[in-house]
Amino acid sequence: DTEVTQTPKHLVMGMTNKKSLKCEQHMGHRAMYWYKQKAKKPPELMFVYSYEKLSINESVPSRFSPECPNSSLLNLHLHALQPEDSALYLCASSQGGGAWTEAFFGQGTRLTVV
Amino acid sequence: AQKVTQAQTEISVVEKEDVTLDCVYETRDTTYYLFWYKQPPSGELVFLIRRNSFDEQNEISGRYSWNFQKSTSSFNFTITASQVVDSAVYFCALRRNFNKFYFGSGTKLNVKP
């Protein structure tokens, strides 16, 4: 199983809503990532969890709140988002934190904030 | 500072043509890793290849080949006999002793029948 599964695939939310994005992998990977990708742009790193601890936060606004309940799951809690937060949110995982390991990506959640 | 440049924004070819996607990188590190990913319209990034900075051997995998040249800081990707299924956005990326990928801006490849 080399899959990273993200749910939901599409999400439309209002600016006052609270929602969560979910990501799951069963490859035994110990590093998990959230990326944000705007149209026609490369993915931008948001957060990295290594061994279930937050190791990198790329100065992401607090309206995005990550959570890693266990080594297989990664959540991204959303609250009071802005229309400019509309994007494709990609989850990824890799075997460890080493630079030599490739990351496996999910299909993403296409988020629209209205 | 790390930087990856993919100067070709979009390339269009006709099926069965060969096509090369360019990637130029900048880093002061002596140890680093280079990657290519494919992003089809479905959204997920699909890993294609990894190269470390000490291994300049070119690699061929089926219709895909990669040319890594440290002297020119380039890691180019060639698709031979392109197919419609190769249509996607291709990203080159650099990674150091860190968890962060530095992605290029991507090259959109259109393969027409």
GROMACS .gro file of C-alpha atoms in nm, chain A residues 11-90:
model
   80
   11LEU     CA    1  -1.473   2.128   0.033
   12VAL     CA    2  -1.667   2.453   0.016
   13MET     CA    3  -1.681   2.651   0.339
   14GLY     CA    4  -1.790   2.989   0.456
   15MET     CA    5  -1.558   3.230   0.629
   16THR     CA    6  -1.719   3.162   0.967
   17ASN     CA    7  -1.715   2.784   0.939
   18LYS     CA    8  -1.489   2.535   1.113
   19LYS     CA    9  -1.384   2.232   0.912
   20SER     CA   10  -1.107   1.974   0.912
   21LEU     CA   11  -0.903   1.807   0.641
   22LYS     CA   12  -0.789   1.452   0.704
   23CYS     CA   13  -0.493   1.256   0.579
   24GLU     CA   14  -0.405   0.892   0.637
   25GLN     CA   15  -0.115   0.668   0.540
   26HIS     CA   16  -0.035   0.308   0.630
   27MET     CA   17   0.319   0.287   0.496
   28GLY     CA   18   0.479   0.324   0.838
   29HIS     CA   19   0.612   0.665   0.743
   30ARG     CA   20   0.721   0.881   1.034
   31ALA     CA   21   0.720   1.222   0.862
   32MET     CA   22   0.400   1.384   0.740
   33TYR     CA   23   0.348   1.715   0.564
   34TRP     CA   24   0.085   1.969   0.469
   35TYR     CA   25   0.133   2.169   0.150
   36LYS     CA   26  -0.080   2.443  -0.002
   37GLN     CA   27  -0.091   2.479  -0.378
   38LYS     CA   28  -0.249   2.770  -0.564
   39ALA     CA   29  -0.340   2.733  -0.930
   40LYS     CA   30  -0.041   2.721  -1.164
   41LYS     CA   31   0.203   2.744  -0.874
   42PRO     CA   32   0.427   2.487  -0.704
   43PRO     CA   33   0.329   2.342  -0.367
   44GLU     CA   34   0.424   2.554  -0.066
   45LEU     CA   35   0.517   2.383   0.256
   46MET     CA   36   0.295   2.464   0.555
   47PHE     CA   37   0.377   2.212   0.829
   48VAL     CA   38   0.597   1.910   0.893
   49TYR     CA   39   0.542   1.648   1.159
   50SER     CA   40   0.828   1.419   1.242
   51TYR     CA   41   0.758   1.126   1.475
   52GLU     CA   42   0.423   1.285   1.561
   53LYS     CA   43   0.577   1.613   1.672
   54LEU     CA   44   0.551   1.940   1.487
   55SER     CA   45   0.898   2.011   1.353
   56ILE     CA   46   0.834   2.284   1.097
   57ASN     CA   47   0.572   2.558   1.083
   58GLU     CA   48   0.636   2.784   0.786
   59SER     CA   49   0.483   3.089   0.959
   60VAL     CA   50   0.134   2.973   0.873
   61PRO     CA   51  -0.156   3.189   1.006
   62SER     CA   52  -0.321   3.051   1.320
   63ARG     CA   53  -0.649   2.997   1.134
   64PHE     CA   54  -0.476   2.678   1.015
   65SER     CA   55  -0.415   2.435   1.299
   66PRO     CA   56  -0.242   2.101   1.235
   67GLU     CA   57  -0.281   1.792   1.447
   68CYS     CA   58  -0.112   1.454   1.437
   69PRO     CA   59  -0.316   1.214   1.655
   70ASN     CA   60  -0.095   0.915   1.571
   71SER     CA   61   0.171   0.809   1.327
   72SER     CA   62  -0.083   0.730   1.052
   73LEU     CA   63  -0.309   1.031   1.074
   74LEU     CA   64  -0.267   1.399   1.007
   75ASN     CA   65  -0.541   1.660   1.035
   76LEU     CA   66  -0.562   2.022   0.936
   77HIS     CA   67  -0.823   2.220   1.127
   78LEU     CA   68  -0.959   2.526   0.950
   79HIS     CA   69  -1.129   2.821   1.116
   80ALA     CA   70  -1.222   3.170   0.998
   81LEU     CA   71  -1.056   3.128   0.661
   82GLN     CA   72  -1.037   3.395   0.395
   83PRO     CA   73  -1.125   3.362   0.026
   84GLU     CA   74  -0.753   3.382  -0.057
   85ASP     CA   75  -0.707   3.055   0.134
   86SER     CA   76  -0.887   2.876  -0.147
   87ALA     CA   77  -0.636   2.627  -0.289
   88LEU     CA   78  -0.545   2.262  -0.326
   89TYR     CA   79  -0.422   2.126   0.007
   90LEU     CA   80  -0.186   1.834  -0.029
   0.00000   0.00000   0.00000
